Short mmCIF file of C-alpha atoms in Angstrom, two decimals:
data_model
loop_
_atom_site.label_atom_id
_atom_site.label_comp_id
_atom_site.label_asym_id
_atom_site.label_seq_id
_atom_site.Cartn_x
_atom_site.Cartn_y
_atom_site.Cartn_z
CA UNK L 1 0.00 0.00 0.00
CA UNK L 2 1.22 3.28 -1.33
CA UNK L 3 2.12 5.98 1.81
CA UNK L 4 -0.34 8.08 0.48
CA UNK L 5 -2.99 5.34 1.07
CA UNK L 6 -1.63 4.54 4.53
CA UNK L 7 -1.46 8.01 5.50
CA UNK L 8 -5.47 8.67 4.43
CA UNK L 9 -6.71 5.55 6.23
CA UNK L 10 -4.79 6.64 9.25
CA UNK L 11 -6.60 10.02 8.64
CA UNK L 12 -9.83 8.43 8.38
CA UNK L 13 -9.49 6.55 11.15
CA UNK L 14 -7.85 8.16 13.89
CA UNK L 15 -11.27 9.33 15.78
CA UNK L 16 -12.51 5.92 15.65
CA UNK L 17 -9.07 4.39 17.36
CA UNK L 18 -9.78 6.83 20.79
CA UNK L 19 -13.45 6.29 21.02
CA UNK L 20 -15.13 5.51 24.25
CA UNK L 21 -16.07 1.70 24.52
CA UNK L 22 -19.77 0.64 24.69
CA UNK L 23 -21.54 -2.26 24.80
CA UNK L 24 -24.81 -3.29 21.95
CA UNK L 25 -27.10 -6.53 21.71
CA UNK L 26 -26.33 -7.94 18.57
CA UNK L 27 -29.21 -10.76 16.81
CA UNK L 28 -29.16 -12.55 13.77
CA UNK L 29 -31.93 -12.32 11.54
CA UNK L 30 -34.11 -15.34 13.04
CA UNK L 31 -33.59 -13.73 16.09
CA UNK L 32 -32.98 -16.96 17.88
CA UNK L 33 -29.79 -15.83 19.93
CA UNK L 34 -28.39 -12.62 21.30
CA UNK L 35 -24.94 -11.73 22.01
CA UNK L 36 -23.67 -8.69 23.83
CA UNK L 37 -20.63 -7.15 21.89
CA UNK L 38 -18.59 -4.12 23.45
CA UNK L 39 -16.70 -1.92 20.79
CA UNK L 40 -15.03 1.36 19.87
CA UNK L 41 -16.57 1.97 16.63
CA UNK L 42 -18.76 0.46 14.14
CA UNK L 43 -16.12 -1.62 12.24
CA UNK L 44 -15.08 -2.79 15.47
CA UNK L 45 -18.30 -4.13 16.01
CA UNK L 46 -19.14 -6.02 12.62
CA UNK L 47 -15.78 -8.09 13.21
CA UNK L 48 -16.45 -8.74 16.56
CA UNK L 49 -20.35 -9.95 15.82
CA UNK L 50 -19.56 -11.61 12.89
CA UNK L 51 -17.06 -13.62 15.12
CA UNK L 52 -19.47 -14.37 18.03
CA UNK L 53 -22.20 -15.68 15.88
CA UNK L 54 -19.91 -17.66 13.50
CA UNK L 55 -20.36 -15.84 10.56
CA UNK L 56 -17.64 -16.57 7.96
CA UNK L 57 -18.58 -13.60 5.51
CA UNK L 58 -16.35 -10.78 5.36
CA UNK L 59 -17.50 -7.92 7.89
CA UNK L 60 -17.72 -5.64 4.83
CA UNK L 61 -20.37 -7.40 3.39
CA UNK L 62 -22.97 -7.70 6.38
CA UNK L 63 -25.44 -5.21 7.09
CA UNK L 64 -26.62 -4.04 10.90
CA UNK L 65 -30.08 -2.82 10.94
CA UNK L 66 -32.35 -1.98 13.98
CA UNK L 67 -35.60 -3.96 15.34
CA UNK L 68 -38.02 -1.45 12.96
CA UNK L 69 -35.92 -2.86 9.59
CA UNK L 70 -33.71 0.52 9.67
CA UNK L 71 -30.47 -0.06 7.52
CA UNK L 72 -27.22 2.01 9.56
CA UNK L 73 -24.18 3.01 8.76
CA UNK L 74 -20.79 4.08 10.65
CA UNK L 75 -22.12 7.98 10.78
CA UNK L 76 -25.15 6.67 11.65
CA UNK L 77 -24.29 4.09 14.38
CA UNK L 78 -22.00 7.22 16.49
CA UNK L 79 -25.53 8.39 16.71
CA UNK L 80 -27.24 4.84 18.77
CA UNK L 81 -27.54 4.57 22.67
CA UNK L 82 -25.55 1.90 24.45
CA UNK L 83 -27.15 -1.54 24.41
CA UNK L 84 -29.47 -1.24 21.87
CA UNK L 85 -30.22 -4.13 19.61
CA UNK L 86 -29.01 -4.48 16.03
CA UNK L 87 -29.81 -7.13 13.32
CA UNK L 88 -26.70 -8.45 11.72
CA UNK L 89 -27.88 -9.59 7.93
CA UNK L 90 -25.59 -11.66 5.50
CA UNK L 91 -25.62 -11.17 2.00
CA UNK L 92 -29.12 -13.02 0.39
CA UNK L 93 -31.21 -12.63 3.96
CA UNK L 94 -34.26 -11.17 5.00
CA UNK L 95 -34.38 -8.85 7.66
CA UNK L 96 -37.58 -9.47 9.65
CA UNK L 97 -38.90 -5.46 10.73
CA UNK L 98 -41.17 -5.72 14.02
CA UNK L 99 -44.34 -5.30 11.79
CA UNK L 100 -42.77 -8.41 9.73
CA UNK L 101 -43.11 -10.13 12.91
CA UNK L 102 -46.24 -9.37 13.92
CA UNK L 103 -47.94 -10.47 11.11
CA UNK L 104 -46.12 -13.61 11.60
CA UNK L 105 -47.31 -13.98 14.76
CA UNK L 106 -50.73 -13.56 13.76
CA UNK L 107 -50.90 -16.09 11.12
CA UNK L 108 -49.30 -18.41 13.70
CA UNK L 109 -52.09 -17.64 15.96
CA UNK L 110 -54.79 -18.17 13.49
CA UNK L 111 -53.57 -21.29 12.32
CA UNK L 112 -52.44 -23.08 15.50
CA UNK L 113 -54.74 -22.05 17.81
CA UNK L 114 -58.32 -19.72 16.19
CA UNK L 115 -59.21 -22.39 13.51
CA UNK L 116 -61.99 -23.47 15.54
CA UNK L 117 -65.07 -23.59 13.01
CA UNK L 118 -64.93 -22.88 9.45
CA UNK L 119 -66.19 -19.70 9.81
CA UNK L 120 -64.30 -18.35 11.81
CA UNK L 121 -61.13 -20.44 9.86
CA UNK L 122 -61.96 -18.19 6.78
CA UNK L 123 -62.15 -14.81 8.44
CA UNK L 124 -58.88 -15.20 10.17
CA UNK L 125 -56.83 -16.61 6.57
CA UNK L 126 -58.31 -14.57 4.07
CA UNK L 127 -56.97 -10.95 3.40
CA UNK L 128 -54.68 -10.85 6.93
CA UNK L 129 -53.45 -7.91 6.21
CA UNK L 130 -56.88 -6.07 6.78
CA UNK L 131 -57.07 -8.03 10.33
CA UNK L 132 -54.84 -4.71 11.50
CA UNK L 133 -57.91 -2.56 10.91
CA UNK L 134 -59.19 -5.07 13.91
CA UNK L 135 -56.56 -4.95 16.01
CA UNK L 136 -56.96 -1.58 15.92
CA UNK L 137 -60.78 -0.99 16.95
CA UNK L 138 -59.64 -3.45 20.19
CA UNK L 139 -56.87 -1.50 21.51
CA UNK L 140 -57.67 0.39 24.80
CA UNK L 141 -58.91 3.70 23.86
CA UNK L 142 -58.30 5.15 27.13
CA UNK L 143 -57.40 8.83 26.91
CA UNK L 144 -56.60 9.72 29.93
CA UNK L 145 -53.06 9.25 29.42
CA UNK L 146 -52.22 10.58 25.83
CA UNK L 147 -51.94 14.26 26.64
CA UNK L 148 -48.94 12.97 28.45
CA UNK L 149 -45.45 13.72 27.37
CA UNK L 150 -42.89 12.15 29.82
CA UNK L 151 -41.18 9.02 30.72
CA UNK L 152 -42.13 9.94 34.55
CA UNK L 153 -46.03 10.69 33.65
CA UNK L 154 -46.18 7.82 31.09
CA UNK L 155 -43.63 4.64 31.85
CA UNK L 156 -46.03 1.95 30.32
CA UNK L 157 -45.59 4.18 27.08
CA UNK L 158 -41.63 3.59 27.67
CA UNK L 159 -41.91 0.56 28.86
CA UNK L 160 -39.64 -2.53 26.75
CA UNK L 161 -38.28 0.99 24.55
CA UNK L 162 -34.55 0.58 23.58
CA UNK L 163 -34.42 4.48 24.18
CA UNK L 164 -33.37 6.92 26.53
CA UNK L 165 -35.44 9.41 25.26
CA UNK L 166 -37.48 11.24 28.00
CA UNK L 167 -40.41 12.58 26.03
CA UNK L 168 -42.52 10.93 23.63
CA UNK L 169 -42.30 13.70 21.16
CA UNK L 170 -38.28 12.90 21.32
CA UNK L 171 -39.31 9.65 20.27
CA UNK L 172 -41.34 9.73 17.75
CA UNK L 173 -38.75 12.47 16.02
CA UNK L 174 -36.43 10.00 16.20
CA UNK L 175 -38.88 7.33 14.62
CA UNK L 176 -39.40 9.39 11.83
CA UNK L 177 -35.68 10.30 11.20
CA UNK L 178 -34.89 6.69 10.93
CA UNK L 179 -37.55 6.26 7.80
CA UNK L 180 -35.94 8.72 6.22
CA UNK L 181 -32.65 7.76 6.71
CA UNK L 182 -33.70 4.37 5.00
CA UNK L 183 -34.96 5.90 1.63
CA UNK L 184 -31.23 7.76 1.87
CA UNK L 185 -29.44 4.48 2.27
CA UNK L 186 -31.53 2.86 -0.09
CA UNK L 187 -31.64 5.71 -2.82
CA UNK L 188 -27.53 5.24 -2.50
CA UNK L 189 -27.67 1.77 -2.85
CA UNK L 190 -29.66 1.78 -5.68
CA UNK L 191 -27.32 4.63 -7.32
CA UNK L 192 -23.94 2.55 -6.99
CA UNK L 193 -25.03 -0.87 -7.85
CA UNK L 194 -26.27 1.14 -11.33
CA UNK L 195 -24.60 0.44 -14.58
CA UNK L 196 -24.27 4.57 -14.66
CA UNK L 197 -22.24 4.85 -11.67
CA UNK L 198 -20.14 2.10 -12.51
CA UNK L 199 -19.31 2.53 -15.99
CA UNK L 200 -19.58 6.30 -16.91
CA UNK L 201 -17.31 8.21 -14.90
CA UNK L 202 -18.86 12.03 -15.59
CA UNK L 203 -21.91 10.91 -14.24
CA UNK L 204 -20.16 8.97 -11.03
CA UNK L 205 -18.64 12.39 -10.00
CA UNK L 206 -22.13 14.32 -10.74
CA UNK L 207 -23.97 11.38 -8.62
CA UNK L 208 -21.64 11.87 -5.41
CA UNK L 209 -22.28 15.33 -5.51
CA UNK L 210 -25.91 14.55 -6.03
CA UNK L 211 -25.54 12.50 -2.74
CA UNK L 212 -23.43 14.78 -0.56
CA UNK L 213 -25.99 17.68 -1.62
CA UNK L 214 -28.97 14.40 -0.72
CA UNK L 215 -27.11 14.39 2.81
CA UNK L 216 -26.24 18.16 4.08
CA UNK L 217 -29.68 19.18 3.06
CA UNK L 218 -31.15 16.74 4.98
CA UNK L 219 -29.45 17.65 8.12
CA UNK L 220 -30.78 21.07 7.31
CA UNK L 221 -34.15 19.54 7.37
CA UNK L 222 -33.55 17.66 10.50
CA UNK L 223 -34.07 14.98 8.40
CA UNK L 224 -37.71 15.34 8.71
CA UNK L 225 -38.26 14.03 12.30
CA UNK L 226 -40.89 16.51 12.77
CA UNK L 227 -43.68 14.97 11.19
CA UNK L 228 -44.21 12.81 13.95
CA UNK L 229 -43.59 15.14 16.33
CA UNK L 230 -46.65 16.52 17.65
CA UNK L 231 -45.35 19.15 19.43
CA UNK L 232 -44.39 20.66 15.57
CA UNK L 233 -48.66 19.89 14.81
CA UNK L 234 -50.17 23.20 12.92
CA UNK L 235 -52.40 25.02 14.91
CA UNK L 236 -55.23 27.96 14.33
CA UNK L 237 -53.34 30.63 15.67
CA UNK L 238 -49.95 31.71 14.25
CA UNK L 239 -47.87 30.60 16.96
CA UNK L 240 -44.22 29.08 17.34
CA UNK L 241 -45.31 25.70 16.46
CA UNK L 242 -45.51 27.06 12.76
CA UNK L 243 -42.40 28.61 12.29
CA UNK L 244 -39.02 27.35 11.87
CA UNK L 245 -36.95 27.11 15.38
CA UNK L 246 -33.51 25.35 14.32
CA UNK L 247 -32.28 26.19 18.15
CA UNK L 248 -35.40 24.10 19.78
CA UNK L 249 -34.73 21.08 18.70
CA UNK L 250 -33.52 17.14 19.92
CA UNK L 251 -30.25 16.42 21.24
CA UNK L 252 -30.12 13.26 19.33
CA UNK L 253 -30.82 15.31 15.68
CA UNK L 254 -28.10 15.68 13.35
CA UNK L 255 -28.74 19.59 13.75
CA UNK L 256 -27.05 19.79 16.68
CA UNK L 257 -23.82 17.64 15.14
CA UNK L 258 -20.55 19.26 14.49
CA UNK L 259 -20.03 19.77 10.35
CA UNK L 260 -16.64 17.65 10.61
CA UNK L 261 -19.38 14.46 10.32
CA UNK L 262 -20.20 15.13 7.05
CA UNK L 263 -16.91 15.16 5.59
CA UNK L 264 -15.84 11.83 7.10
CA UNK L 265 -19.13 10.68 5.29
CA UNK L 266 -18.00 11.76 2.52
CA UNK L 267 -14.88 10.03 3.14
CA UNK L 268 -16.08 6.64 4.24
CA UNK L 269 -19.32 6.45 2.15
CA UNK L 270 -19.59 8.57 -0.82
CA UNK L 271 -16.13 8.40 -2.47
CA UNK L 272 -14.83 5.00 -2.40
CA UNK L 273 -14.92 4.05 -5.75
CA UNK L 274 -15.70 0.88 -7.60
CA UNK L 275 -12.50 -0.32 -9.35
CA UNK L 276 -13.00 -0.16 -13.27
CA UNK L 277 -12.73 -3.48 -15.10
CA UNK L 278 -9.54 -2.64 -17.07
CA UNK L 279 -7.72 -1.66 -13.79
CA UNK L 280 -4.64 -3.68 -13.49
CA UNK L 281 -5.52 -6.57 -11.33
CA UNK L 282 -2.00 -6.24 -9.06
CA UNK L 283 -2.97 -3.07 -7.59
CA UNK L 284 -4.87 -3.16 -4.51
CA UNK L 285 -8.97 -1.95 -4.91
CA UNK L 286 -8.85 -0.24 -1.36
CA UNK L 287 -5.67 1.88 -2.70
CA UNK L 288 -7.37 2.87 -5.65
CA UNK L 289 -9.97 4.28 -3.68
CA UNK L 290 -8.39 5.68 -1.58
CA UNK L 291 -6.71 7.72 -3.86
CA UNK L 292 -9.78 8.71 -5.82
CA UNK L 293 -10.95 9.73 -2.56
CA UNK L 294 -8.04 11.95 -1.68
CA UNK L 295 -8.23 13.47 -5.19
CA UNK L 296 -11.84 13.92 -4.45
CA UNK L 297 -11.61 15.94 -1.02
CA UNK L 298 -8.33 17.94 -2.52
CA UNK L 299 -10.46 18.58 -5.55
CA UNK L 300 -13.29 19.55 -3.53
CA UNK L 301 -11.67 21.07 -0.54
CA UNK L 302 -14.53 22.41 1.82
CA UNK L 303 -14.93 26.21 2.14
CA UNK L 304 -14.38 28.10 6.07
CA UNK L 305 -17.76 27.22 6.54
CA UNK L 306 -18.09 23.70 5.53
CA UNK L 307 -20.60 23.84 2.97
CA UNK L 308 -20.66 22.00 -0.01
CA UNK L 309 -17.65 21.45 -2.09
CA UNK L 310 -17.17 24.30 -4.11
CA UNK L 311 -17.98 23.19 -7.69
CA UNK L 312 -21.18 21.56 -6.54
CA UNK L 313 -23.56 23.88 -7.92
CA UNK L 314 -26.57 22.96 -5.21
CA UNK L 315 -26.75 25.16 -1.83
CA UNK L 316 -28.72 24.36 0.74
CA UNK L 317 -32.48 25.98 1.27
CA UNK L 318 -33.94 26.70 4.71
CA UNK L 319 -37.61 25.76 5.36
CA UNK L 320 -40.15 28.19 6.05
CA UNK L 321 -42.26 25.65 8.18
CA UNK L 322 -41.90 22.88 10.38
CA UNK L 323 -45.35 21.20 10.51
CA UNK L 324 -46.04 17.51 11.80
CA UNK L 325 -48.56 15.40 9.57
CA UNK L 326 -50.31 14.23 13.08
CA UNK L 327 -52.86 16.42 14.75
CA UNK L 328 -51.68 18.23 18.39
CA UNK L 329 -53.00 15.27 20.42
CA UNK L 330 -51.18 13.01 18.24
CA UNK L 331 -53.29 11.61 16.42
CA UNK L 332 -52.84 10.31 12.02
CA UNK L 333 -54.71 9.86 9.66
CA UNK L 334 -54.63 7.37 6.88
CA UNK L 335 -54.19 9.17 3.29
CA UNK L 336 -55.13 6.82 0.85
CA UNK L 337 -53.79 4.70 -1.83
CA UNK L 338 -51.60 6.59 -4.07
CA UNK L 339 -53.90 6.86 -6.91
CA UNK L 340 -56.72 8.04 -4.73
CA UNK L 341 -57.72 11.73 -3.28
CA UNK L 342 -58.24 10.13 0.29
CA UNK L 343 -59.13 7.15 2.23
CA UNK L 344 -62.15 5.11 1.46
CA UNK L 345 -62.33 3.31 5.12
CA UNK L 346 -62.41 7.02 6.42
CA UNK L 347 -62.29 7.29 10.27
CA UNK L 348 -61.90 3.86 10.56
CA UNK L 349 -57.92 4.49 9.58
CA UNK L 350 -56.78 6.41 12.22
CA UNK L 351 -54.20 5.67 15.41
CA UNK L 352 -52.05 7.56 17.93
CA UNK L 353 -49.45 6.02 18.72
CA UNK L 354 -48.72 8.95 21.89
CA UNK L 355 -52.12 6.85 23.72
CA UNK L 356 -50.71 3.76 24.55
CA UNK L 357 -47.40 1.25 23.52
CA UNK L 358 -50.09 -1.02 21.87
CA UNK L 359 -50.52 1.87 19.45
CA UNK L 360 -47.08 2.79 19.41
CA UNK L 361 -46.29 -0.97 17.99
CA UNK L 362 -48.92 -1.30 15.51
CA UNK L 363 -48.14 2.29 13.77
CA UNK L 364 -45.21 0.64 12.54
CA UNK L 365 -47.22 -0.82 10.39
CA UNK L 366 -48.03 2.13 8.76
CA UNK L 367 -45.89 3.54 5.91
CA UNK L 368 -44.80 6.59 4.30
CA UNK L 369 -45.23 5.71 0.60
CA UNK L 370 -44.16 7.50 -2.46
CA UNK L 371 -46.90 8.07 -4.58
CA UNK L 372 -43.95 8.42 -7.59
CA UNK L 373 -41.93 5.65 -6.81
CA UNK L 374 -38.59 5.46 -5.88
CA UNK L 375 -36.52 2.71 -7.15
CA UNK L 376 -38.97 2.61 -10.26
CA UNK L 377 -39.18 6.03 -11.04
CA UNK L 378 -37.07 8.71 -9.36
CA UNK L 379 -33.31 6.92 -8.66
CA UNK L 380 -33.73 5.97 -12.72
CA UNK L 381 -34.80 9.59 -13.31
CA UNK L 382 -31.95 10.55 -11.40
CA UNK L 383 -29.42 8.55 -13.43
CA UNK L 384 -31.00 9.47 -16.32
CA UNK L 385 -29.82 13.02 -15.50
CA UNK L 386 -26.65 12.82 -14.29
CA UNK L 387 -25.14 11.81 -17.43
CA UNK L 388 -26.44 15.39 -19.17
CA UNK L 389 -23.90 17.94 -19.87
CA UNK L 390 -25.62 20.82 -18.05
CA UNK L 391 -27.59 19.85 -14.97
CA UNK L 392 -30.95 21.54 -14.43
CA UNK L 393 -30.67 21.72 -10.46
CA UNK L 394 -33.89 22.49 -10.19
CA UNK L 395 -34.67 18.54 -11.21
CA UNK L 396 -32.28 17.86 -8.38
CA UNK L 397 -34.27 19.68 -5.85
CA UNK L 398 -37.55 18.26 -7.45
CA UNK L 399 -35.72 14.66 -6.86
CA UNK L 400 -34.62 15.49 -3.28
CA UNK L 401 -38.36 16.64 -2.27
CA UNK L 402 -40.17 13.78 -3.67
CA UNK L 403 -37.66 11.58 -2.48
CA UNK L 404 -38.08 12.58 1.22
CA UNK L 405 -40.82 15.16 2.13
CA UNK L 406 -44.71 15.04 1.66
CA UNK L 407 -44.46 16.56 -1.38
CA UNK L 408 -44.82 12.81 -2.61
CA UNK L 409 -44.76 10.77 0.59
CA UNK L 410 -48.03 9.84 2.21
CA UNK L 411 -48.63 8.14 5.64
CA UNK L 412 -50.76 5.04 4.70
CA UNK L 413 -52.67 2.03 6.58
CA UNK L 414 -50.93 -1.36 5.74
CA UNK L 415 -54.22 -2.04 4.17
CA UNK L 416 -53.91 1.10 2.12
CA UNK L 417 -50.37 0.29 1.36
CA UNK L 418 -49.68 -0.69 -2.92
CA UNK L 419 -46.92 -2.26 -3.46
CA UNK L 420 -47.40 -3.00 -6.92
CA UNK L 421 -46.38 -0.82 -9.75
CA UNK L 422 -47.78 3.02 -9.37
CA UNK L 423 -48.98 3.49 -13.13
#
């Protein structure tokens, strides 16, 4: 390895080398066994898994999600509380979400042990999906206790939480950041394994800029957590609630982390490069990329105020408004397939998941869904784009907002959910 190379990983990862050591529950995907595994960083803790649950795949190619299907990454992972729980997935496995699970359970439970009649057989394995809708009319609809806000006034709410969160408004924010986050990962995934950002180099270098822009704007957004958070709910008046605060916010929100964050993401995630097919096979892929990457940053140095790199022609907007897509007490409502103007089951598709935990579990269920899709429409439009001469940044904002705000996401009932083709 080149000194070059050795002196850039040594860059990259000399923070990582003096952080504090803290302890996670790791699971496999079947969930039959957890481990405890302390580390110093999230690299550190992929070897050390992989190790205590005998897997033999390289670390590099397992993914660690959380228990609601959330994909992470090493920025990412800085950001989790000590013993949480993370999924380790190899390569050609399913990761099972908590809402994956519950339907599991159910059809468990209405094969094994509600089959009694055939009746009552045929409502409980036709259509289980729509069963949620009754599993939501039983829940206690006490509420007495959903005006309440804190861990102190509400524990049963907190109660079997991997949080330390001490509000449920913290909470939820943080539920709604990790959605988010997901369509991120999963809009970069989509972009690198592409034909276009392996094989046409122009484009590549237009695509990571796409991306870094795709990243620092969301941080300015605060990555959206607000929609769940009730305190942000629009009221009649004109108060605070409907103005943009970026000081009152969550300690956990990338708002309140330091800028030097987003260029080791930039280091570690955007600009390793795939090695080109007619690249001498002798030379080592990680010292290739590592020197595209230090040709990147040194290309691209960041200006005194850490914005975007200089020939990036996107610049971050502020928001005029902050405004949750839940009511003040909490409280959603279902939007409709994507093809339709509303809901047809009406108040029958509504939930709060600040009454109880019951509620708080089965609104996982319920999913922000692009009305234009994303892997089907928007990452190809995307690609499409980045291999034009002159780049319209206007399409790239368009891209951004119906990629992550309710410009084109809707909240949706599982029942309400498509996941066929939106034509």
């Amino acid at each position: 390895m080149s000194l070059i190379a050795d002196c850039f990983r040594r860059l990259t990862n000399s923070s990582s080398c003096k952080s504090e050591l803290k302890g996670y529950k790791v699971t496999d995907v079947s969930r039959t066994r957890k481990i405890g595994v302390a580390c110093r960083n999230f690299q550190d803790l992929k070897r050390k898994a992989c190790s205590k649950l005998n897997v033999s795949n390289d670390p590099a190619e397992v993914n660690v999600f959380l228990l609601d299907g959330s994909l992470i990454d090493e920025e990412y992972f800085r950001t989790l509380e000590p013993q949480t729980t993370l999924i380790l997935q190899k390569p050609g496995e399913k990761v099972l979400s908590d809402a994956d699970i519950l339907y599991d359970a159910l059809r468990r439970v209405n094969i094994d042990f509600l089959t009694a009649g055939d009746r009552v057989t045929q409502f409980l394995t036709e259509n289980l999906k729509a069963k949620v809708a009754l599993l939501n009319r039983v829940l206690n609809k006490d509420n007495s206790k959903t005006a309440l806000s804190s861990r102190d006034e509400h524990p049963e709410w907190f109660e079997d939480l991997e949080t330390n969160y001490m509000t449920k408004e913290a909470y939820m924010h943080r539920r709604c950041q990790d959605r988010i986050r997901t369509y991120l990962y999963k809009t970069i995934e989509q972009i690198k394994c592409s034909d276009v950002f392996m094989n046409d180099y122009k484009a590549r270098q237009q695509l990571l800029r796409t991306i870094a822009f795709f990243k620092i704007q969301l941080k300015e957004d605060h990555y959206f957590g607000y929609y769940f958070d009730r305190s942000r709910a629009e009221t009649d008046s004109k108060g605070d609630n409907d103005e943009t605060d970026s000081g009152r916010c969550y300690e956990h929100c990338p708002c309140n982390f330091g800028r030097i964050s987003d260029e080791t993401y930039l280091r570690q995630r955007y600009i390793r490069l795939p090695q080109s097919s007619d690249t001498d096979a002798i030379v080592d892929s990680d010292t290739i990329d590592e020197i595209d990457a230090r040709k990147f940053l040194e290309k691209n140095a960041k200006t005194a105020n850490d914005e975007i790199p200089e020939n990036c022609p996107y610049r971050v907007k502020s928001r005029e408004k902050q405004i949750a897509i839940c009511d003040k007490n909490g409280e959603f409502k279902c939007e409709g397939r994507w093809n339709m103007d509303g809901c047809s089951y009406s108040d029958r598709h509504k939930i709060n998941p600040y009454r109880s935990k019951e509620e708080l579990a089965l609104f996982s269920t319920w999913n922000l869904d692009h009305k234009i899709e994303r892997s089907r429409t928007l990452v190809p439009k995307l690609l499409q784009i980045s291999q034009q001469d002159t780049i319209n940044e206007q399409d790239i904002y368009d891209c951004y907002d119906n990629l992550f705000t309710v410009k084109n996401l809707r909240l949706v009932h599982i029942v309400c959910h498509d996941k066929g083709s939106h034509k």
